[in-house]
């Protein structure tokens, strides 16, 4: 069937008119893109310039609206103004959270302060978030507002406890590779100005009382920590760690094997408190209360049962938010759920794209930096896809007086079809972000999530909620035991799928702009009404289909302490026993599998290439400059020489033909990627890509060079 240009134009005009009335659905998209534009800008924009541009654009939109301009033009003007407002909001937020950040390399410092919370463990073990009252060597005006330290094998203090410790402290780390995740940017918006690890044991300190807001925050966190320990004691170490994480957000007791199995099976999202948990808890309370009202005829005839249930669901969501410690995913989920329950109270549909747009705008207005966070991007895309699916899902007419032996199988088939569709749609919506940010594809994610859905929805979360509510009274044990059985079943399912053939694949990241194309494609599929929405399908597949550039031949850490080289599809680490996190992150980002073997011989200070090494690279990781003899030997054996210490005053003649990188280069450029070219080596540094921003203090206009 041929379609004429006239028919295509008429279809386009009709759908434009229909979707112009739905322009509000695109406002969080425009606002978020504006905020993300601020986060990715190469230079820090002026607050006054952003404010002026936003005012001018808002005035233009208002003028067009008052003069009854074309609806499409008014809609476009509103979206452009929203984009500018997003950039302005992000700038205001960045200035408001500004706090001192430690400078220079890590050094040993004495610290006295209050334990604010026990945060998610890192590669080195449990970590503490501390509000320092005093840090040795730092004036009060230069003392960070918050520091984060790894405590290793030490006993974990209780939130709210004043402590004294010695720690190796320095500024938040820069990106592990050029263009990769910027740890320092997230730390900036969390007002974390120093990170490190404890040396020795900590002691109790005597400090003046903190401000009331900090006291309140620590009191809530102390209750959460105590509750997590009680859940762990009731459920046991195997299932209790996951149960405590799903209730309180504390992941300190989840084992590495459990985490890896959940990731490989595509179930890792269950471990962090997010929309799934809020929906189950809020929906469970809503359903129980509504059923209770309906079961009491006197109350059912005199009170609006649905609204009473909505108030109870709203209270449950807000209570769960407090108990969870209000991590960013929980905040986003709570706001979205609250908008749904408020819609019920005001006689509106609870689950609509309009409600999602309101929730997203509230989240972005409060914390515009979430526009650049993978968690928000994935949750917003998944929720938008699920709400769009709910709006398009056919609603059959309910039959009256149907026998149960017909009605129940039909309901089971409908539930199964809805579960498959929801899991498939949510997985497809989040796939571009998982590929781009985490470089993992869980091949068996769909069947794993389908298998776990009944357990998490009907066993784990409801019984965890009831058990947690009753635990302060000593009555939660039987309910937590049932939840523990469900968690054991979930872990068993995760292990089964994680051990299946080809459970996960590593996918290289696409260029950054490709993710924007995929996101816009997803939004067109979800928000556009009409046949033209399918234009978004190829755009949504951009991350999966976009050709990847050639992977670098070598990578060097931001401090020059370790390196890795590419050998086929493998990343060969020079130091296999230390500094693995950055090397493995780089390897996944470039689509490489970290090798379990090595082509380099290392002693206590130097790594040198062995026969067959793909890149003849030598590394000296001592902070001291190698002597002339050692450096000459490294240069003879290598084409690239990396020394962690300062460059020598006199370069040995044997190093004339080698690329020599030293501490000064890493201080200016950060992490580096090396590409072999016919005329020499091209080096791409991480620091220039970060730009001149508050969270990137080491600035250089261009340190990319050929050698």
XYZ file of C-alpha atoms in Angstrom:
707
model
C 0.000 0.000 0.000
C 1.525 3.287 -1.143
C 1.174 6.381 1.030
C 1.275 9.717 -0.782
C 3.172 12.720 0.522
C -0.176 14.441 1.002
C -1.448 11.634 3.225
C 1.798 11.615 5.215
C 1.593 15.373 5.707
C -2.016 15.139 6.830
C -1.147 12.376 9.299
C 1.757 14.412 10.662
C -0.388 17.534 11.041
C -3.127 15.576 12.829
C -0.729 13.940 15.267
C 1.044 17.249 15.928
C -2.293 18.803 16.912
C -3.091 15.878 19.217
C 0.332 15.844 20.863
C 0.600 19.588 21.248
C -2.099 19.259 23.899
C 0.186 16.729 25.641
C 3.173 19.099 25.753
C 3.212 19.056 29.562
C 4.361 15.427 29.445
C 7.590 16.639 27.821
C 8.395 19.312 30.404
C 10.406 16.993 32.713
C 12.292 15.738 29.656
C 13.227 19.306 28.685
C 13.991 20.278 32.295
C 16.165 17.182 32.774
C 18.066 17.737 29.523
C 18.768 21.311 30.635
C 20.076 20.098 33.993
C 22.172 17.415 32.293
C 23.528 20.050 29.936
C 24.768 22.038 32.931
C 26.405 18.935 34.433
C 28.227 18.092 31.204
C 29.250 21.653 30.272
C 32.952 22.231 29.709
C 33.063 25.454 31.720
C 31.106 26.704 34.706
C 28.341 29.010 33.408
C 27.451 32.311 35.017
C 24.465 32.258 37.353
C 23.357 35.675 36.135
C 23.637 34.651 32.479
C 21.580 31.518 33.043
C 19.011 33.500 34.994
C 18.746 36.144 32.297
C 18.366 33.574 29.512
C 15.679 31.739 31.481
C 13.740 34.935 32.129
C 13.905 35.975 28.477
C 12.709 32.576 27.272
C 9.936 32.457 29.875
C 8.833 35.946 28.837
C 8.813 34.898 25.182
C 6.647 31.884 26.015
C 4.231 34.034 28.039
C 3.999 36.610 25.247
C 3.240 33.971 22.634
C 0.592 32.473 24.869
C -1.081 35.808 25.591
C -1.179 36.695 21.889
C -2.812 33.368 21.009
C 0.076 32.239 18.827
C 0.014 28.841 17.179
C -0.305 26.098 19.790
C 2.751 24.251 18.446
C 4.879 27.391 18.707
C 3.707 28.005 22.284
C 4.482 24.398 23.215
C 7.978 24.568 21.730
C 8.652 27.863 23.515
C 7.553 26.340 26.821
C 9.877 23.363 26.392
C 12.841 25.574 25.514
C 12.135 27.699 28.600
C 11.925 24.507 30.705
C 15.313 23.429 29.381
C 16.862 26.737 30.418
C 15.137 26.485 33.807
C 16.700 23.043 34.285
C 20.171 24.428 33.680
C 19.502 27.322 36.053
C 18.169 24.999 38.765
C 21.268 22.800 38.504
C 23.539 25.847 38.803
C 21.653 27.132 41.861
C 21.816 23.693 43.439
C 25.553 23.415 42.766
C 26.210 26.783 44.402
C 23.997 25.968 47.360
C 25.726 22.685 48.234
C 29.219 24.128 47.769
C 31.487 23.039 50.621
C 35.245 22.787 51.193
C 37.049 19.981 49.371
C 40.434 18.647 50.425
C 43.282 19.316 48.016
C 46.439 17.448 47.111
C 47.333 13.797 47.573
C 46.120 11.617 50.406
C 47.918 12.149 53.705
C 47.426 10.815 57.222
C 45.225 13.087 59.338
C 43.588 12.894 62.727
C 39.826 13.380 62.730
C 37.220 14.032 65.385
C 33.576 14.046 64.434
C 30.157 12.417 64.526
C 29.198 9.268 62.670
C 26.288 10.400 60.503
C 25.576 7.022 58.926
C 27.002 3.684 57.856
C 26.858 3.915 54.065
C 27.002 1.225 51.395
C 30.286 -0.704 51.495
C 32.946 -0.171 48.878
C 35.654 -2.469 47.557
C 37.504 -2.201 50.885
C 34.552 -2.961 53.149
C 32.070 -0.949 55.268
C 32.245 2.850 55.108
C 31.299 5.630 57.497
C 29.873 9.033 56.657
C 31.323 11.448 59.211
C 30.524 15.065 60.047
C 33.998 16.251 61.141
C 34.342 18.714 64.000
C 38.109 18.891 63.577
C 40.652 17.617 61.038
C 44.344 18.028 61.729
C 46.124 20.392 59.395
C 42.916 22.066 58.179
C 41.532 25.417 59.283
C 37.821 25.436 60.191
C 36.906 27.231 56.972
C 38.717 24.534 54.957
C 37.301 21.562 56.846
C 34.932 19.453 54.694
C 31.302 19.304 55.703
C 31.323 15.515 55.313
C 34.024 12.879 54.868
C 33.666 9.208 53.966
C 36.098 6.590 55.266
C 36.426 2.837 54.892
C 36.798 1.086 58.242
C 37.991 -2.333 57.046
C 37.920 -4.991 59.762
C 37.335 -2.528 62.619
C 34.187 -2.640 64.716
C 31.466 -0.482 63.179
C 30.392 2.446 65.395
C 26.752 3.387 65.810
C 25.405 6.420 63.926
C 25.402 9.439 66.231
C 28.509 8.314 68.081
C 31.344 10.878 68.475
C 34.613 9.242 67.457
C 38.321 9.990 67.120
C 40.450 8.291 64.455
C 43.471 8.455 62.189
C 42.808 8.144 58.479
C 44.522 8.438 55.136
C 42.436 11.234 53.621
C 42.367 13.052 50.313
C 39.953 14.575 47.813
C 37.227 12.467 46.168
C 38.735 10.446 43.316
C 38.600 11.666 39.720
C 37.224 9.478 36.905
C 38.958 6.135 36.577
C 39.201 6.618 32.800
C 38.603 9.449 30.328
C 34.871 10.077 30.007
C 33.857 7.557 32.671
C 31.796 8.025 35.828
C 32.935 11.081 37.811
C 33.008 10.118 41.496
C 33.975 13.655 42.514
C 30.863 15.185 40.936
C 28.520 13.030 42.985
C 30.590 13.766 46.087
C 30.264 17.502 45.397
C 26.476 17.371 45.420
C 26.580 15.252 48.594
C 28.925 17.821 50.230
C 31.579 15.119 50.714
C 34.941 16.864 50.661
C 37.264 14.036 51.659
C 37.515 10.255 51.318
C 39.948 7.635 52.561
C 40.406 4.778 54.993
C 40.982 4.374 58.727
C 44.435 3.558 60.041
C 44.275 1.556 63.257
C 41.305 1.599 65.616
C 38.869 4.379 66.398
C 38.093 5.745 69.874
C 35.115 7.481 71.441
C 35.574 11.274 71.534
C 34.103 14.005 73.703
C 32.625 16.713 71.504
C 30.206 19.592 71.875
C 26.604 18.784 70.876
C 26.014 19.078 67.113
C 23.266 21.217 65.495
C 19.724 19.924 65.952
C 19.307 18.920 62.310
C 22.384 16.756 62.473
C 21.204 15.268 65.776
C 17.834 14.417 64.244
C 19.451 12.837 61.182
C 21.806 10.767 63.323
C 18.961 9.653 65.604
C 17.013 8.349 62.599
C 20.113 6.621 61.251
C 20.844 5.076 64.656
C 17.299 3.628 64.711
C 17.794 2.274 61.189
C 21.129 0.689 62.130
C 19.627 -0.911 65.224
C 16.668 -2.193 63.211
C 19.006 -3.637 60.576
C 20.959 -5.495 63.253
C 17.752 -6.915 64.737
C 16.578 -8.085 61.317
C 19.963 -9.715 60.743
C 19.789 -11.457 64.126
C 16.245 -12.715 63.453
C 16.802 -13.899 59.877
C 20.383 -15.141 60.125
C 23.467 -14.134 58.126
C 22.449 -15.804 54.843
C 19.132 -14.055 54.201
C 19.349 -11.372 56.885
C 21.855 -9.232 54.978
C 19.516 -8.926 51.988
C 16.496 -8.457 54.263
C 18.221 -5.635 56.152
C 19.213 -3.991 52.854
C 15.670 -4.159 51.476
C 14.228 -2.560 54.622
C 16.865 -0.118 55.878
C 19.156 0.350 52.876
C 22.180 -0.984 54.808
C 24.098 -3.319 52.497
C 26.964 -4.050 54.890
C 26.054 -7.739 55.303
C 25.391 -8.717 51.691
C 28.139 -11.065 50.549
C 30.134 -10.523 47.389
C 28.846 -13.816 45.951
C 25.231 -12.743 46.488
C 25.867 -9.373 44.849
C 27.555 -10.919 41.818
C 24.802 -13.523 41.390
C 22.104 -10.849 41.522
C 23.955 -8.746 38.955
C 24.593 -11.630 36.582
C 20.930 -12.699 36.721
C 19.551 -9.166 36.247
C 18.079 -9.012 39.765
C 20.457 -6.483 41.320
C 17.740 -3.806 41.301
C 15.951 -5.740 44.059
C 18.832 -5.125 46.483
C 18.491 -1.326 46.391
C 15.360 0.384 47.674
C 13.561 1.717 44.619
C 10.214 2.003 42.933
C 9.551 -1.733 43.137
C 9.826 -1.747 46.930
C 7.784 1.425 47.367
C 5.086 0.110 45.042
C 4.852 -3.209 46.874
C 4.816 -1.669 50.367
C 2.464 1.168 49.479
C 0.227 -1.077 47.383
C 0.139 -3.771 50.067
C -0.920 -1.300 52.779
C -3.418 0.309 50.403
C -4.972 -3.071 49.565
C -5.124 -4.301 53.173
C -6.707 -1.085 54.474
C -9.214 -0.923 51.651
C -10.147 -4.548 52.224
C -10.500 -3.868 55.935
C -12.833 -0.926 55.338
C -14.921 -2.940 52.870
C -15.157 -5.813 55.365
C -16.728 -3.520 57.980
C -20.164 -2.680 56.534
C -20.897 0.144 59.005
C -17.647 1.951 58.077
C -17.915 1.121 54.389
C -21.303 2.884 54.196
C -20.077 6.014 55.985
C -16.456 6.552 54.899
C -14.624 6.693 51.543
C -12.648 3.471 51.799
C -10.444 4.190 48.796
C -9.305 7.546 50.172
C -8.678 6.138 53.638
C -6.565 3.427 52.023
C -4.712 6.083 50.005
C -3.876 7.999 53.203
C -2.614 4.768 54.783
C -0.556 3.968 51.683
C 0.901 7.471 51.677
C 1.839 7.139 55.354
C 3.440 3.747 54.661
C 5.504 5.145 51.799
C 6.720 8.117 53.851
C 7.505 5.871 56.823
C 9.409 3.472 54.579
C 11.331 6.438 53.161
C 12.490 7.427 56.662
C 13.425 3.865 57.652
C 15.357 3.369 54.419
C 17.525 6.415 55.080
C 16.059 8.277 52.096
C 18.686 7.273 49.487
C 18.136 8.970 46.106
C 16.296 5.988 44.511
C 13.951 5.773 47.513
C 13.285 9.524 47.407
C 12.373 9.319 43.730
C 10.123 6.321 44.284
C 8.446 7.918 47.310
C 7.661 11.110 45.399
C 6.215 9.129 42.487
C 4.103 6.972 44.829
C 2.973 10.032 46.796
C 1.758 11.721 43.617
C -0.277 8.574 42.822
C -1.904 8.455 46.278
C -2.589 12.205 46.235
C -4.275 11.747 42.873
C -6.657 9.259 44.513
C -7.409 11.757 47.295
C -8.305 14.392 44.680
C -10.384 11.983 42.593
C -7.856 11.640 39.792
C -6.468 8.559 38.127
C -3.547 7.318 40.211
C -1.335 5.980 37.424
C -1.034 8.356 34.491
C 1.721 9.894 32.426
C 0.586 13.275 33.736
C 1.186 12.150 37.315
C 4.595 10.774 36.339
C 5.500 14.121 34.756
C 4.550 15.945 37.962
C 6.620 13.539 40.058
C 9.628 13.848 37.749
C 9.443 17.657 37.825
C 9.325 17.647 41.633
C 12.351 15.330 41.792
C 14.358 17.372 39.284
C 13.450 20.680 40.907
C 14.617 19.408 44.309
C 17.796 17.728 43.053
C 18.588 18.615 39.436
C 21.831 16.621 39.593
C 19.760 13.434 39.449
C 19.378 14.072 35.704
C 22.938 12.791 35.304
C 22.550 9.776 37.586
C 22.036 6.334 36.033
C 19.491 5.427 38.723
C 17.147 8.287 37.853
C 17.530 7.758 34.123
C 16.684 4.060 34.432
C 13.817 4.497 36.884
C 12.216 7.329 34.887
C 12.504 5.427 31.600
C 11.152 2.201 33.133
C 8.259 3.956 34.884
C 7.331 5.906 31.751
C 7.351 2.688 29.728
C 5.208 0.842 32.283
C 2.676 3.687 32.575
C 2.462 3.903 28.775
C 1.909 0.139 28.714
C -0.830 0.456 31.348
C -2.585 3.135 29.295
C -2.425 0.987 26.153
C -3.308 -2.307 27.867
C -6.770 -3.529 26.762
C -9.428 -3.492 29.476
C -11.912 -6.302 28.780
C -15.462 -6.047 30.029
C -15.894 -7.898 33.327
C -18.303 -10.776 33.053
C -20.966 -11.297 35.708
C -21.623 -14.619 37.458
C -18.726 -16.411 35.796
C -17.908 -19.734 37.555
C -14.735 -19.626 39.619
C -13.203 -22.520 37.698
C -13.348 -20.340 34.590
C -12.686 -16.954 36.184
C -9.559 -17.962 38.121
C -7.663 -19.539 35.189
C -8.550 -16.506 33.074
C -7.248 -14.189 35.798
C -4.067 -16.268 36.029
C -3.486 -16.018 32.289
C -4.078 -12.256 32.343
C -1.710 -11.845 35.308
C 0.992 -13.916 33.582
C 0.627 -11.954 30.348
C 0.799 -8.651 32.232
C 3.882 -9.795 34.175
C 5.685 -10.873 31.011
C 4.776 -7.640 29.236
C 5.793 -5.468 32.209
C 9.134 -7.242 32.710
C 9.878 -7.145 28.986
C 8.983 -3.470 28.613
C 10.871 -2.399 31.745
C 13.916 -4.424 30.670
C 13.927 -2.912 27.192
C 13.509 0.607 28.601
C 16.434 0.265 31.004
C 18.721 -1.691 28.650
C 20.356 1.351 26.958
C 21.323 2.823 30.328
C 22.587 -0.510 31.677
C 24.739 -0.934 28.576
C 26.103 2.606 28.658
C 26.751 3.004 32.384
C 27.357 -0.526 33.679
C 28.457 -2.322 30.487
C 26.533 -5.435 31.458
C 23.698 -7.258 29.729
C 21.955 -9.924 31.814
C 20.934 -12.413 29.106
C 18.496 -14.246 31.378
C 17.147 -11.133 33.086
C 13.571 -11.515 31.801
C 12.943 -15.104 32.975
C 14.803 -14.407 36.230
C 12.603 -11.421 37.010
C 9.463 -13.361 36.084
C 10.483 -16.188 38.408
C 11.235 -13.818 41.295
C 8.225 -11.502 40.850
C 5.741 -13.658 42.821
C 8.263 -14.111 45.645
C 9.120 -10.425 45.947
C 5.531 -9.192 45.537
C 3.636 -11.696 47.659
C 6.173 -13.094 50.118
C 9.371 -11.124 50.652
C 8.241 -7.489 50.789
C 4.838 -7.958 52.510
C 6.273 -10.205 55.229
C 9.309 -7.951 55.620
C 6.949 -4.996 56.087
C 4.805 -6.775 58.687
C 7.827 -8.219 60.476
C 9.582 -4.851 60.580
C 6.466 -3.173 61.948
C 6.118 -5.760 64.717
C 9.812 -6.248 65.491
C 10.054 -3.305 67.966
C 7.402 -5.160 70.010
C 9.259 -8.465 69.772
C 6.582 -10.033 67.521
C 8.277 -9.931 64.123
C 10.108 -13.279 64.200
C 7.548 -15.497 62.357
C 6.961 -12.958 59.599
C 10.686 -12.312 59.131
C 11.228 -16.072 58.980
C 8.775 -16.355 56.073
C 10.498 -13.422 54.348
C 13.817 -15.203 54.886
C 12.492 -18.306 53.116
C 11.457 -16.096 50.218
C 14.899 -14.461 50.092
C 16.578 -17.867 50.123
C 14.391 -18.845 47.183
C 15.261 -15.630 45.350
C 18.996 -16.152 45.886
C 18.647 -19.724 44.657
C 16.931 -18.497 41.486
C 19.630 -15.834 41.044
C 22.397 -18.422 41.392
C 20.689 -20.708 38.898
C 20.414 -18.052 36.209
C 23.860 -16.606 37.004
C 25.413 -20.043 36.439
C 23.569 -20.570 33.155
C 25.562 -20.480 29.930
C 26.262 -16.935 28.737
C 24.496 -15.375 31.716
C 25.939 -11.942 31.089
C 27.791 -10.112 28.377
C 30.112 -7.161 28.583
C 29.199 -4.332 26.191
C 31.421 -1.351 25.464
C 30.011 2.119 26.120
C 28.858 4.118 23.123
C 29.795 7.796 22.637
C 27.944 9.943 25.234
C 25.622 11.648 22.743
C 24.246 8.275 21.648
C 22.569 7.786 25.028
C 20.713 11.091 24.525
C 19.422 9.812 21.178
C 18.276 6.553 22.797
C 16.584 8.410 25.656
C 14.666 10.683 23.277
C 13.644 7.640 21.270
C 12.266 5.969 24.396
C 10.361 9.109 25.316
C 8.841 9.333 21.828
C 7.685 5.721 22.136
C 6.177 6.373 25.581
C 4.783 9.909 25.331
C 3.807 10.376 21.688
C 0.244 9.470 20.762
C -0.221 8.096 17.268
C 1.517 6.017 14.654
C 4.492 8.370 14.405
C 5.613 7.173 17.837
C 7.380 4.280 16.070
C 9.938 6.769 14.785
C 11.386 6.446 18.273
C 12.067 2.698 17.912
C 15.323 2.926 15.909
C 16.418 5.836 18.090
C 15.820 3.774 21.242
C 18.125 1.092 19.833
C 20.953 3.565 19.219
C 23.142 2.404 22.130
C 22.844 -1.226 21.037
C 23.430 -0.575 17.329
C 25.907 2.303 17.295
C 29.383 1.219 16.079
C 31.971 1.390 18.856
C 35.273 3.158 18.302
C 38.449 1.101 18.503
C 39.418 0.331 22.080
C 42.596 1.952 23.442
C 45.785 -0.084 23.485
C 46.581 0.828 27.085
C 45.200 2.538 30.166
C 47.002 4.220 33.058
C 45.397 5.043 36.423
C 44.920 8.649 37.522
C 47.834 8.438 39.982
C 50.114 6.376 37.753
C 50.079 3.498 40.246
C 48.824 0.831 37.853
C 48.067 0.206 34.203
C 46.435 -2.268 31.837
C 46.843 -3.125 28.166
C 44.522 -4.599 25.561
C 45.268 -8.058 24.211
C 42.507 -9.047 21.807
C 39.258 -8.914 23.800
C 41.054 -9.085 27.144
C 42.438 -6.396 29.432
C 45.770 -7.508 30.886
C 46.503 -5.879 34.240
C 50.093 -5.091 35.088
C 49.469 -5.296 38.852
C 47.073 -8.161 39.355
C 47.212 -7.932 43.145
C 46.405 -4.233 43.683
C 44.324 -1.332 42.363
C 41.966 -3.648 40.449
C 38.819 -1.519 40.709
C 39.844 1.184 38.249
C 41.359 -1.289 35.797
C 38.267 -3.497 35.770
C 35.978 -0.471 35.389
C 38.017 0.689 32.380
C 38.017 -2.802 30.901
C 34.227 -3.139 31.054
C 33.727 0.350 29.649
C 35.791 -0.613 26.611
C 34.089 -4.000 26.235
C 37.096 -6.001 27.461
C 37.195 -8.936 29.842
C 39.718 -8.550 32.691
C 42.325 -11.270 32.181
C 43.247 -13.734 34.886
C 46.738 -14.079 33.429
C 49.539 -11.581 32.923
C 52.254 -10.813 30.360
C 54.286 -8.653 32.696
C 56.884 -9.514 35.308
C 56.681 -7.470 38.506
C 58.934 -7.148 41.496
C 58.400 -4.944 44.562
C 58.627 -1.670 42.624
C 58.656 -2.201 38.859
C 56.645 -4.087 36.241
C 58.363 -4.885 32.933
C 56.948 -6.460 29.758
C 57.569 -10.130 29.091
C 57.960 -11.730 25.681
C 54.710 -11.410 23.712
C 53.304 -8.398 25.599
C 50.972 -6.468 23.239
C 52.342 -3.147 24.509
C 55.899 -2.852 25.756
C 55.030 -0.813 28.825
C 57.048 -0.528 32.032
C 55.626 0.782 35.294
C 57.360 2.000 38.463
C 54.703 2.541 41.125
C 56.879 3.855 43.941
C 56.319 7.504 44.835
C 60.076 8.013 44.534
C 61.736 8.692 41.202
C 63.689 5.645 39.959
C 67.439 6.054 39.783
C 69.074 6.590 36.405
C 70.117 2.944 36.015
C 66.632 1.582 36.760
C 64.978 4.129 34.502
C 67.410 3.397 31.666
C 66.664 -0.313 31.967
C 62.927 0.388 31.789
C 63.353 2.538 28.669
C 65.458 -0.074 26.875
C 62.758 -2.707 27.343
C 59.739 -0.504 26.645
C 58.103 1.924 24.269
C 55.995 3.481 27.066
C 57.443 4.144 30.523
C 55.251 5.181 33.463
C 56.698 6.379 36.759
C 54.457 7.321 39.651
C 57.018 9.680 41.150
C 58.261 13.005 39.779
C 60.154 13.093 36.502
C 63.953 13.113 36.913
C 65.785 16.354 36.343
C 67.901 14.657 33.683
C 66.273 12.216 31.304
C 68.620 9.304 30.509
C 69.661 9.206 26.826
C 68.209 5.703 26.480
C 64.732 7.183 27.164
C 64.829 9.506 24.146
C 62.700 7.205 21.986
C 60.217 6.147 24.702
C 57.044 7.906 25.844
C 57.815 8.871 29.445
C 54.908 9.774 31.748
C 55.492 10.970 35.319
C 53.643 12.423 38.323
C 53.461 15.889 36.756
C 51.550 14.497 33.777
C 49.028 12.687 35.977
C 48.585 15.744 38.213
C 47.529 17.728 35.145
C 45.717 15.067 33.162
C 44.450 12.343 35.510
C 43.811 8.906 34.010
C 45.019 8.276 30.470
C 44.196 6.096 27.481
C 46.876 5.388 24.879
C 46.227 4.694 21.202
C 48.913 3.369 18.884
C 49.211 5.382 15.688
C 51.570 4.990 12.703
C 53.368 8.179 13.707
C 53.525 7.460 17.441
C 51.239 7.351 20.470
C 48.125 9.426 20.972
C 47.313 10.046 24.636
C 43.823 11.065 25.783
C 43.593 12.385 29.331
C 40.581 12.401 31.630
C 40.956 15.844 33.168
C 40.344 17.990 30.034
C 37.082 16.119 29.444
C 35.845 17.146 32.916
C 36.220 20.841 32.123
C 36.519 23.794 34.485
C 33.930 22.845 37.094
C 33.639 23.165 40.901
C 34.246 19.429 41.323
C 37.325 19.348 39.043
C 40.013 21.547 40.495
C 42.978 20.275 38.464
C 42.659 22.228 35.253
C 44.644 22.177 32.052
C 43.534 23.524 28.655
C 44.870 20.599 26.616
C 47.347 17.958 27.660
C 46.610 15.539 24.828
C 49.836 14.980 22.958
C 51.525 12.750 20.435
C 54.756 10.960 21.243
